[in-house]
Short mmCIF file of C-alpha atoms in Angstrom, two decimals:
data_model
loop_
_atom_site.label_atom_id
_atom_site.label_comp_id
_atom_site.label_asym_id
_atom_site.label_seq_id
_atom_site.Cartn_x
_atom_site.Cartn_y
_atom_site.Cartn_z
CA MET N 754 159.05 -31.21 126.30
CA ILE N 755 158.16 -33.20 123.19
CA GLU N 756 155.50 -35.29 124.98
CA ALA N 757 153.68 -32.16 126.11
CA VAL N 758 153.51 -30.87 122.53
CA VAL N 759 152.37 -34.27 121.25
CA GLN N 760 149.72 -34.40 123.94
CA TYR N 761 148.39 -30.98 122.92
CA SER N 762 148.83 -31.48 119.17
CA PRO N 763 145.10 -32.02 118.42
CA GLN N 764 144.40 -28.71 120.20
CA LEU N 765 147.17 -26.94 118.31
CA LEU N 766 146.01 -28.29 114.95
CA HIS N 767 142.48 -27.24 115.76
CA GLY N 768 143.86 -23.76 116.51
CA LEU N 769 145.77 -23.78 113.24
CA GLY N 770 142.52 -24.56 111.43
CA LEU N 771 140.85 -21.57 113.05
CA THR N 772 143.86 -19.39 112.19
CA LEU N 773 143.39 -20.34 108.54
CA VAL N 774 139.65 -19.62 108.77
CA VAL N 775 140.27 -16.16 110.26
CA ALA N 776 143.01 -15.31 107.76
CA LEU N 777 141.11 -16.62 104.74
CA GLY N 778 137.84 -15.01 105.88
CA SER N 779 139.48 -11.63 106.42
CA PHE N 780 141.34 -11.85 103.13
CA VAL N 781 138.23 -12.74 101.13
CA VAL N 782 136.01 -10.12 102.80
CA GLY N 783 138.75 -7.50 102.51
CA PHE N 784 139.25 -8.39 98.85
CA LEU N 785 135.52 -8.11 98.07
CA VAL N 786 135.46 -4.65 99.67
CA ALA N 787 138.63 -3.66 97.82
CA VAL N 788 137.21 -4.81 94.47
CA VAL N 789 134.45 -2.22 94.92
CA LEU N 790 136.62 0.51 96.45
CA ALA N 791 139.58 0.36 94.05
CA PRO N 792 137.69 1.23 90.81
CA ALA N 793 135.74 3.86 92.78
CA ALA N 794 139.05 5.34 93.93
CA VAL N 795 140.21 5.64 90.31
CA TYR N 796 137.06 6.44 88.32
CA GLY N 797 134.77 7.83 91.05
CA ARG N 798 133.83 11.43 91.79
CA PRO N 799 136.50 13.54 93.56
CA ALA N 800 134.55 13.37 96.82
CA VAL N 801 134.44 9.55 96.66
CA GLN N 802 138.15 9.44 95.83
CA LYS N 803 138.95 11.65 98.83
CA LEU N 804 136.79 9.53 101.11
CA ILE N 805 138.51 6.30 100.09
CA ALA N 806 141.96 7.88 100.36
CA GLY N 807 141.01 9.04 103.86
CA TYR N 808 139.88 5.55 104.86
CA VAL N 809 143.07 3.97 103.54
CA GLY N 810 145.25 6.57 105.26
CA LEU N 811 143.38 6.15 108.53
CA ILE N 812 143.70 2.37 108.61
CA ARG N 813 147.35 2.43 107.56
CA GLY N 814 148.17 4.79 110.40
CA LEU N 815 146.37 2.85 113.12
CA PRO N 816 147.92 -0.15 114.87
CA GLU N 817 146.04 -3.38 114.03
CA LEU N 818 145.71 -4.23 117.71
CA LEU N 819 143.88 -0.95 118.32
CA VAL N 820 141.47 -1.70 115.47
CA ILE N 821 140.81 -5.15 116.96
CA PHE N 822 140.14 -3.68 120.42
CA LEU N 823 137.94 -0.99 118.90
CA VAL N 824 135.82 -3.52 117.01
CA PHE N 825 135.68 -5.97 119.92
CA TYR N 826 134.87 -3.56 122.78
CA GLY N 827 133.23 -0.94 120.60
CA GLY N 828 131.11 -3.58 118.86
CA THR N 829 129.77 -4.79 122.20
CA VAL N 830 128.86 -1.27 123.31
CA PHE N 831 127.37 -0.42 119.94
CA LEU N 832 125.23 -3.56 119.70
CA THR N 833 124.15 -3.23 123.33
CA TRP N 834 123.03 0.32 122.57
CA LEU N 835 121.31 -0.83 119.39
CA VAL N 836 119.47 -3.79 120.90
CA GLY N 837 118.93 -2.27 124.32
CA ASP N 838 120.19 -5.38 126.09
CA TYR N 839 123.70 -6.63 126.85
CA VAL N 840 125.16 -8.31 123.76
CA GLU N 841 128.70 -9.61 123.70
CA VAL N 842 130.41 -9.63 120.32
CA ASN N 843 131.67 -13.05 119.41
CA ALA N 844 135.47 -13.12 119.12
CA LEU N 845 135.47 -14.79 115.71
CA THR N 846 133.16 -12.18 114.19
CA ALA N 847 135.04 -9.31 115.82
CA GLY N 848 138.37 -10.72 114.64
CA ILE N 849 137.27 -11.20 111.05
CA VAL N 850 135.55 -7.79 110.92
CA ALA N 851 138.62 -6.02 112.35
CA LEU N 852 141.14 -7.79 110.12
CA SER N 853 138.87 -7.33 107.08
CA ALA N 854 138.73 -3.61 107.78
CA VAL N 855 142.53 -3.55 107.91
CA SER N 856 143.15 -5.76 104.89
CA SER N 857 140.51 -4.02 102.75
CA ALA N 858 142.48 -0.76 103.03
CA TYR N 859 145.78 -2.34 101.97
CA LEU N 860 144.09 -4.42 99.24
CA THR N 861 142.38 -1.30 97.89
CA GLU N 862 145.77 0.36 97.55
CA ILE N 863 147.20 -2.72 95.82
CA LEU N 864 144.31 -3.01 93.35
CA ARG N 865 144.23 0.74 92.75
CA GLY N 866 147.93 0.76 91.93
CA ALA N 867 147.49 -2.18 89.57
CA LEU N 868 144.48 -0.57 87.88
CA VAL N 869 146.31 2.72 87.34
CA SER N 870 149.29 0.90 85.84
CA VAL N 871 147.17 -0.56 83.01
CA SER N 872 147.75 1.98 80.26
CA GLU N 873 144.94 4.19 78.98
CA GLY N 874 145.55 2.81 75.47
CA GLN N 875 144.16 -0.57 76.51
CA TRP N 876 140.85 1.10 77.39
CA GLU N 877 140.84 3.09 74.17
CA ALA N 878 141.62 0.04 72.02
CA ALA N 879 138.89 -2.02 73.70
CA LEU N 880 136.31 0.75 73.39
CA GLY N 881 137.49 1.39 69.82
CA LEU N 882 136.74 -2.26 68.97
CA GLY N 883 133.18 -1.59 70.04
CA LEU N 884 133.18 -3.29 73.45
CA ARG N 885 130.89 -1.80 76.06
CA ARG N 886 132.58 -0.30 79.11
CA TRP N 887 131.82 -3.23 81.42
CA ARG N 888 132.99 -5.85 78.87
CA ALA N 889 136.09 -3.83 78.11
CA PHE N 890 136.87 -3.74 81.80
CA ARG N 891 136.19 -7.42 82.40
CA LEU N 892 137.90 -8.83 79.31
CA VAL N 893 140.78 -6.40 78.71
CA VAL N 894 141.64 -4.30 81.74
CA LEU N 895 140.85 -6.70 84.60
CA PRO N 896 143.15 -9.58 83.54
CA GLN N 897 146.11 -7.23 83.09
CA MET N 898 145.34 -5.51 86.38
CA MET N 899 145.17 -8.80 88.29
CA ILE N 900 148.55 -9.99 87.01
CA ARG N 901 150.13 -6.76 88.24
CA ALA N 902 148.31 -6.98 91.55
CA LEU N 903 149.35 -10.56 92.22
CA PRO N 904 152.67 -9.96 94.04
CA GLY N 905 150.96 -7.42 96.30
CA LEU N 906 148.04 -9.77 96.94
CA GLY N 907 150.44 -12.57 97.85
CA ASN N 908 152.27 -10.29 100.29
CA GLN N 909 149.01 -9.17 101.85
CA TRP N 910 147.95 -12.79 102.35
CA LEU N 911 151.18 -13.46 104.27
CA VAL N 912 150.65 -10.31 106.33
CA ILE N 913 147.09 -11.23 107.25
CA LEU N 914 148.13 -14.76 108.12
CA LYS N 915 150.55 -13.39 110.69
CA GLU N 916 148.23 -10.63 111.87
CA SER N 917 145.56 -13.22 112.68
CA ALA N 918 147.69 -14.07 115.74
CA LEU N 919 146.66 -10.69 117.19
CA VAL N 920 143.06 -11.85 117.49
CA SER N 921 144.21 -14.18 120.28
CA VAL N 922 144.28 -11.17 122.63
CA VAL N 923 140.48 -10.95 122.53
CA GLY N 924 140.18 -14.63 123.33
CA LEU N 925 139.66 -16.27 119.96
CA GLU N 926 140.94 -19.86 120.24
CA GLU N 927 143.24 -19.83 117.22
CA LEU N 928 146.78 -21.21 117.10
CA MET N 929 148.37 -18.46 119.20
CA ARG N 930 145.72 -18.62 121.92
CA LYS N 931 145.89 -22.42 122.05
CA SER N 932 149.66 -22.17 122.46
CA VAL N 933 149.30 -19.64 125.28
CA VAL N 934 146.82 -21.91 127.08
CA ALA N 935 148.95 -25.00 126.59
CA ALA N 936 152.12 -23.16 127.67
CA GLY N 937 150.35 -22.01 130.82
CA ALA N 938 148.94 -25.43 131.67
CA THR N 939 152.19 -27.35 131.16
CA HIS N 940 154.71 -24.62 132.19
CA GLN N 941 156.52 -25.28 128.91
CA PRO N 942 156.36 -21.92 127.12
CA LEU N 943 159.49 -22.51 125.04
CA ALA N 944 158.22 -25.76 123.50
CA PHE N 945 154.79 -24.42 122.64
CA TYR N 946 155.87 -21.05 121.26
CA LEU N 947 158.54 -22.77 119.17
CA THR N 948 155.89 -25.15 117.84
CA ALA N 949 153.53 -22.27 117.09
CA ALA N 950 156.31 -20.38 115.31
CA ALA N 951 157.18 -23.50 113.30
CA LEU N 952 153.54 -24.00 112.28
CA TYR N 953 153.24 -20.38 111.16
CA VAL N 954 156.51 -20.61 109.22
CA MET N 955 155.24 -23.81 107.60
CA VAL N 956 152.01 -22.19 106.44
CA THR N 957 153.72 -19.02 105.19
CA GLY N 958 156.42 -21.10 103.49
CA VAL N 959 153.88 -23.26 101.64
CA SER N 960 151.88 -20.12 100.76
CA THR N 961 154.98 -18.49 99.29
CA LEU N 962 155.69 -21.55 97.14
CA LEU N 963 152.09 -21.70 95.88
CA ILE N 964 151.99 -17.97 95.15
CA ASN N 965 155.25 -18.14 93.19
CA ALA N 966 154.09 -21.19 91.22
CA TYR N 967 150.81 -19.47 90.39
CA ARG N 968 152.57 -16.28 89.33
CA LEU N 969 154.87 -18.21 87.02
CA ARG N 970 151.85 -19.91 85.44
CA LEU N 971 150.10 -16.60 84.85
CA THR N 972 153.17 -14.86 83.48
CA PRO N 973 155.27 -17.49 81.68
CA HIS N 974 157.04 -14.79 79.64
CA THR N 975 158.75 -13.37 82.73
CA ARG N 976 160.40 -16.67 83.57
CA MET Y 861 129.69 9.06 123.08
CA SER Y 862 130.34 11.68 125.71
CA ILE Y 863 132.69 14.59 125.17
CA GLU Y 864 133.63 14.95 128.85
CA LEU Y 865 135.38 11.56 128.77
CA PHE Y 866 137.96 12.71 126.23
CA GLY Y 867 139.92 14.64 128.85
CA PRO Y 868 140.31 11.77 131.36
CA ALA Y 869 141.00 9.35 128.50
CA PHE Y 870 143.78 11.61 127.29
CA LEU Y 871 145.30 11.79 130.79
CA ALA Y 872 145.04 8.00 131.15
CA ILE Y 873 147.01 7.28 128.00
CA LYS Y 874 149.53 10.12 128.36
CA ASN Y 875 152.18 8.05 130.14
CA GLY Y 876 151.60 5.22 127.71
CA PHE Y 877 152.35 7.61 124.88
CA LEU Y 878 155.88 8.27 126.13
CA LEU Y 879 156.49 4.55 126.53
CA THR Y 880 155.17 3.90 123.01
CA LEU Y 881 157.51 6.58 121.66
CA MET Y 882 160.45 5.10 123.56
CA ILE Y 883 159.78 1.51 122.42
CA THR Y 884 159.31 2.69 118.85
CA LEU Y 885 162.52 4.72 118.67
CA ALA Y 886 164.66 2.16 120.52
CA SER Y 887 163.41 -0.81 118.45
CA PHE Y 888 163.75 1.15 115.23
CA ALA Y 889 167.33 2.15 116.06
CA LEU Y 890 168.22 -1.43 116.99
CA GLY Y 891 166.63 -2.72 113.79
CA GLN Y 892 168.51 -0.24 111.61
CA LEU Y 893 171.78 -1.02 113.37
CA LEU Y 894 171.48 -4.78 112.88
CA ALA Y 895 170.02 -4.58 109.37
CA LEU Y 896 173.22 -3.46 107.64
CA PRO Y 897 175.50 -6.31 108.76
CA LEU Y 898 172.64 -8.73 108.14
CA ALA Y 899 172.13 -7.36 104.61
CA LEU Y 900 175.86 -7.70 103.89
CA ALA Y 901 175.67 -11.27 105.16
CA LEU Y 902 172.72 -11.95 102.84
CA LEU Y 903 174.83 -10.76 99.89
CA SER Y 904 177.98 -12.55 100.96
CA ARG Y 905 179.61 -14.95 98.51
CA LYS Y 906 180.50 -17.33 101.31
CA ARG Y 907 177.77 -19.85 101.83
CA TRP Y 908 178.33 -20.30 105.58
CA ILE Y 909 177.64 -16.60 106.06
CA ARG Y 910 174.80 -16.25 103.57
CA HIS Y 911 172.73 -19.27 104.60
CA PRO Y 912 172.37 -18.54 108.33
CA ALA Y 913 171.37 -14.96 107.50
CA ALA Y 914 168.82 -16.12 104.92
CA THR Y 915 167.41 -18.66 107.37
CA TYR Y 916 167.12 -15.97 110.02
CA THR Y 917 165.17 -13.59 107.79
CA PHE Y 918 162.99 -16.45 106.52
CA LEU Y 919 162.04 -17.56 110.03
CA VAL Y 920 161.48 -14.04 111.36
CA ARG Y 921 159.45 -12.92 108.37
CA GLY Y 922 157.47 -16.15 108.32
CA SER Y 923 156.10 -16.04 111.86
CA PRO Y 924 153.98 -13.45 113.69
CA LEU Y 925 155.70 -10.84 115.83
CA LEU Y 926 153.40 -11.76 118.71
CA VAL Y 927 154.71 -15.35 118.71
CA GLN Y 928 158.29 -14.07 118.65
CA LEU Y 929 157.56 -11.77 121.57
CA PHE Y 930 156.08 -14.59 123.65
CA LEU Y 931 158.96 -16.85 122.66
CA VAL Y 932 161.54 -14.36 123.88
CA TYR Y 933 159.73 -13.17 127.01
CA TYR Y 934 158.16 -16.39 128.31
CA GLY Y 935 160.12 -19.04 126.40
CA LEU Y 936 163.73 -18.04 126.94
CA GLY Y 937 163.31 -17.69 130.68
CA GLN Y 938 162.66 -21.42 130.82
CA VAL Y 939 166.20 -22.21 129.65
CA GLU Y 940 168.61 -22.46 132.57
CA ALA Y 941 171.61 -21.34 130.52
CA VAL Y 942 169.79 -18.10 129.66
CA ARG Y 943 168.87 -17.46 133.28
CA ASP Y 944 172.51 -17.82 134.32
CA SER Y 945 173.91 -15.74 131.48
CA PHE Y 946 174.81 -12.06 131.51
CA LEU Y 947 171.79 -11.39 129.28
CA TRP Y 948 169.30 -12.27 132.00
CA PRO Y 949 168.91 -8.74 133.40
CA VAL Y 950 167.86 -7.68 129.89
CA LEU Y 951 165.56 -10.63 129.18
CA ARG Y 952 163.92 -10.51 132.59
CA SER Y 953 162.25 -7.18 131.92
CA ALA Y 954 159.22 -7.14 129.64
CA LEU Y 955 160.12 -3.71 128.28
CA SER Y 956 163.62 -4.66 127.14
CA CYS Y 957 162.29 -7.95 125.75
CA ALA Y 958 159.76 -6.02 123.69
CA ILE Y 959 162.39 -3.60 122.38
CA LEU Y 960 164.78 -6.46 121.60
CA THR Y 961 162.16 -8.57 119.81
CA ILE Y 962 160.64 -5.76 117.77
CA GLY Y 963 164.16 -4.57 116.89
CA LEU Y 964 165.26 -8.04 115.78
CA ASN Y 965 162.05 -8.43 113.79
CA SER Y 966 162.47 -5.08 112.06
CA ALA Y 967 166.11 -5.92 111.30
CA ALA Y 968 165.04 -8.95 109.24
CA TYR Y 969 162.63 -6.94 107.08
CA MET Y 970 165.11 -4.06 106.73
CA ALA Y 971 167.96 -6.40 105.80
CA GLU Y 972 165.95 -7.92 102.93
CA LEU Y 973 165.08 -4.41 101.77
CA LEU Y 974 168.69 -3.25 101.94
CA ALA Y 975 169.97 -6.38 100.20
CA GLY Y 976 167.35 -5.94 97.47
CA ALA Y 977 168.36 -2.32 96.93
CA MET Y 978 172.04 -3.27 96.80
CA ARG Y 979 171.32 -5.89 94.13
CA GLN Y 980 169.50 -3.22 92.11
CA LEU Y 981 172.53 -0.93 92.09
CA PRO Y 982 174.03 -0.80 88.58
CA GLU Y 983 177.23 -2.86 88.18
CA GLY Y 984 179.00 0.19 86.78
CA GLN Y 985 179.01 1.87 90.17
CA THR Y 986 181.15 -0.77 91.83
CA GLU Y 987 183.23 -1.23 88.66
CA ALA Y 988 184.06 2.47 88.67
CA GLY Y 989 185.04 2.21 92.30
CA GLN Y 990 187.30 -0.73 91.55
CA ALA Y 991 188.85 1.10 88.61
CA LEU Y 992 189.69 3.98 90.93
CA GLY Y 993 191.43 1.51 93.22
CA LEU Y 994 189.16 2.13 96.19
CA ARG Y 995 189.21 -0.26 99.09
CA ARG Y 996 186.07 -2.36 99.56
CA SER Y 997 185.13 -0.56 102.77
CA THR Y 998 185.56 2.84 101.13
CA MET Y 999 183.50 1.72 98.20
CA LEU Y 1000 180.73 0.55 100.50
CA LEU Y 1001 180.71 3.73 102.56
CA LYS Y 1002 181.18 6.30 99.79
CA ILE Y 1003 179.52 4.73 96.76
CA VAL Y 1004 177.12 1.92 97.60
CA LEU Y 1005 175.45 2.92 100.87
CA PRO Y 1006 174.68 6.58 100.06
CA GLN Y 1007 172.85 5.53 96.89
CA VAL Y 1008 171.12 2.58 98.51
CA TYR Y 1009 169.93 4.53 101.54
CA ARG Y 1010 168.71 7.39 99.38
CA ALA Y 1011 166.71 4.92 97.30
CA ILE Y 1012 165.06 3.19 100.25
CA LEU Y 1013 164.36 6.25 102.42
CA PRO Y 1014 160.59 6.02 101.80
CA ALA Y 1015 160.71 2.34 102.77
CA ILE Y 1016 162.61 3.21 105.95
CA SER Y 1017 159.92 5.72 106.86
CA ASN Y 1018 157.35 2.96 106.27
CA GLU Y 1019 159.34 0.66 108.52
CA LEU Y 1020 159.36 3.25 111.31
CA ILE Y 1021 155.57 3.42 111.17
CA LEU Y 1022 155.36 -0.39 111.12
CA VAL Y 1023 157.60 -0.51 114.20
CA MET Y 1024 155.34 2.04 115.88
CA LYS Y 1025 152.35 -0.18 115.16
CA GLY Y 1026 154.31 -3.23 116.32
CA SER Y 1027 155.05 -1.52 119.63
CA THR Y 1028 151.39 -2.05 120.58
CA LEU Y 1029 152.14 -5.76 120.93
CA ALA Y 1030 154.28 -4.99 123.96
CA SER Y 1031 150.93 -4.64 125.74
CA ALA Y 1032 150.57 -8.43 125.44
CA VAL Y 1033 153.65 -8.95 127.63
CA THR Y 1034 152.54 -6.62 130.46
CA VAL Y 1035 154.17 -3.40 129.19
CA LEU Y 1036 151.80 -0.50 129.87
CA GLU Y 1037 152.26 1.38 126.61
CA MET Y 1038 149.54 3.43 124.99
CA THR Y 1039 147.28 0.60 123.77
CA ALA Y 1040 147.48 -1.20 127.12
CA ALA Y 1041 146.74 2.05 128.95
CA ALA Y 1042 143.79 2.68 126.68
CA LYS Y 1043 142.48 -0.84 127.21
CA ALA Y 1044 142.83 -0.51 130.98
CA PHE Y 1045 140.88 2.75 130.85
CA VAL Y 1046 138.16 1.07 128.78
CA THR Y 1047 137.68 -1.74 131.29
CA ARG Y 1048 137.36 0.91 134.06
CA THR Y 1049 135.00 3.31 132.31
CA TYR Y 1050 133.37 1.14 129.66
CA ALA Y 1051 133.88 3.88 127.08
CA PRO Y 1052 135.67 2.18 124.16
CA PHE Y 1053 134.87 4.74 121.46
CA GLU Y 1054 136.10 7.80 123.34
CA THR Y 1055 139.26 6.09 124.61
CA PHE Y 1056 140.32 4.31 121.43
CA LEU Y 1057 139.53 7.44 119.41
CA VAL Y 1058 141.96 9.42 121.55
CA ALA Y 1059 144.59 6.67 121.35
CA GLY Y 1060 144.03 6.29 117.61
CA ALA Y 1061 144.43 10.02 117.10
CA ALA Y 1062 147.69 9.93 119.06
CA TYR Y 1063 149.02 7.11 116.86
CA LEU Y 1064 147.95 8.91 113.68
CA LEU Y 1065 149.62 12.08 114.88
CA LEU Y 1066 152.83 10.26 115.73
CA GLY Y 1067 152.77 8.50 112.36
CA ALA Y 1068 152.20 11.78 110.55
CA MET Y 1069 155.12 13.32 112.44
CA PHE Y 1070 157.40 10.45 111.44
CA GLY Y 1071 156.23 10.78 107.84
CA ARG Y 1072 156.93 14.49 107.81
CA LEU Y 1073 160.36 13.99 109.39
CA PHE Y 1074 161.33 11.54 106.69
CA ARG Y 1075 160.00 13.72 103.90
CA SER Y 1076 162.20 16.55 105.11
CA ILE Y 1077 165.20 14.21 105.24
CA GLU Y 1078 164.35 13.03 101.73
CA ALA Y 1079 164.20 16.62 100.49
CA ARG Y 1080 167.55 17.34 102.13
CA VAL Y 1081 169.43 14.40 100.65
CA ALA Y 1082 167.74 14.47 97.23
CA ILE Y 1083 170.02 14.97 94.25
CA PRO Y 1084 169.33 18.51 93.02
CA SER Y 1085 167.57 19.09 89.72
CA ARG Y 1086 166.16 15.59 89.50
#
């Protein structure tokens, strides 16, 4: 049992690397989208606010696997129609696009909540001191908003790390897929799925420690 | 996009819908059932009770549900002792494996939620119970749990929707629930947008129904005039 896992360990570690790439990529892309959407959801026109609320509600109600299938199969059909020739969507792109779409919705909610919780007085004081709107936002509101958003962001990172396993169903060779292949080849499913679970727990465990350490550094007064 | 495909797509996923509903409700019920004893274990003063429970929730919450599902369905069958045990008829079927795994997974999240809510309960509540000379079980049933469950009702409704979304993973272990049915229809007809739109609408509808159900329960158990 152990020998089989040792034999496949380079493969598994390679898969783990890709898992981190997918998770990190989706988190960063989702965050960049959320950074634009969250202020728009608070300060934008009513129509914009409705649109963003609709997007968030839609994504939160749909299973992640369905979104992945939709992007993977739908992307192929869409690009084939667009180009006029058969184009297959690459699993890595499809995975990151799908998970980014999912995470951007949750991250928008997290950032929106954090933004709303910064009191109006902070804005008024900053503007009263003669700061322009953008500087007031960047220097006064944004730092306070980020501290409040941090627990939610940490949670979302853990969620996306685990959700990245779903991309294995469209054939992306990340940790889960590598484990499935190895389990099939060696007829040792128990060993490989236990190893995969242990690797995921390791990454989420280390992430939790780092997030907590960072939060304590940002907010020493809450210690 | 062709409108005439919506009808066949709907028929193709109809049976999957019932299976999705069944997996969701069964896993949710199992999760809720196991969450309470697990939460009490998490809050126990005895270390040999608290630590195993904390380890369980750490491991379950730290790894993907898909890995857990594969571990239970493909992994456990490899162990001879499991194959000989009375549990084998349950673990042999993909459907019951899916329900069991999603239920056990949900129980870990729910237990942490419940334990957190119990810690938040003001000391005075249990002190008053003690002063009245109530037994611990009475106190739990009449004082602690009603307040805790009322406080976390929105989170329970969230959990039900998460379980519904988790039920799609059963498709990865050969269960033909709604997502699997939709995917099978896509490979036959090559119409991903129509099919997944119908399936997505069904999930949204189901989620909205669950949300509404819980809001009506919330309204019913709310403390008046607050």
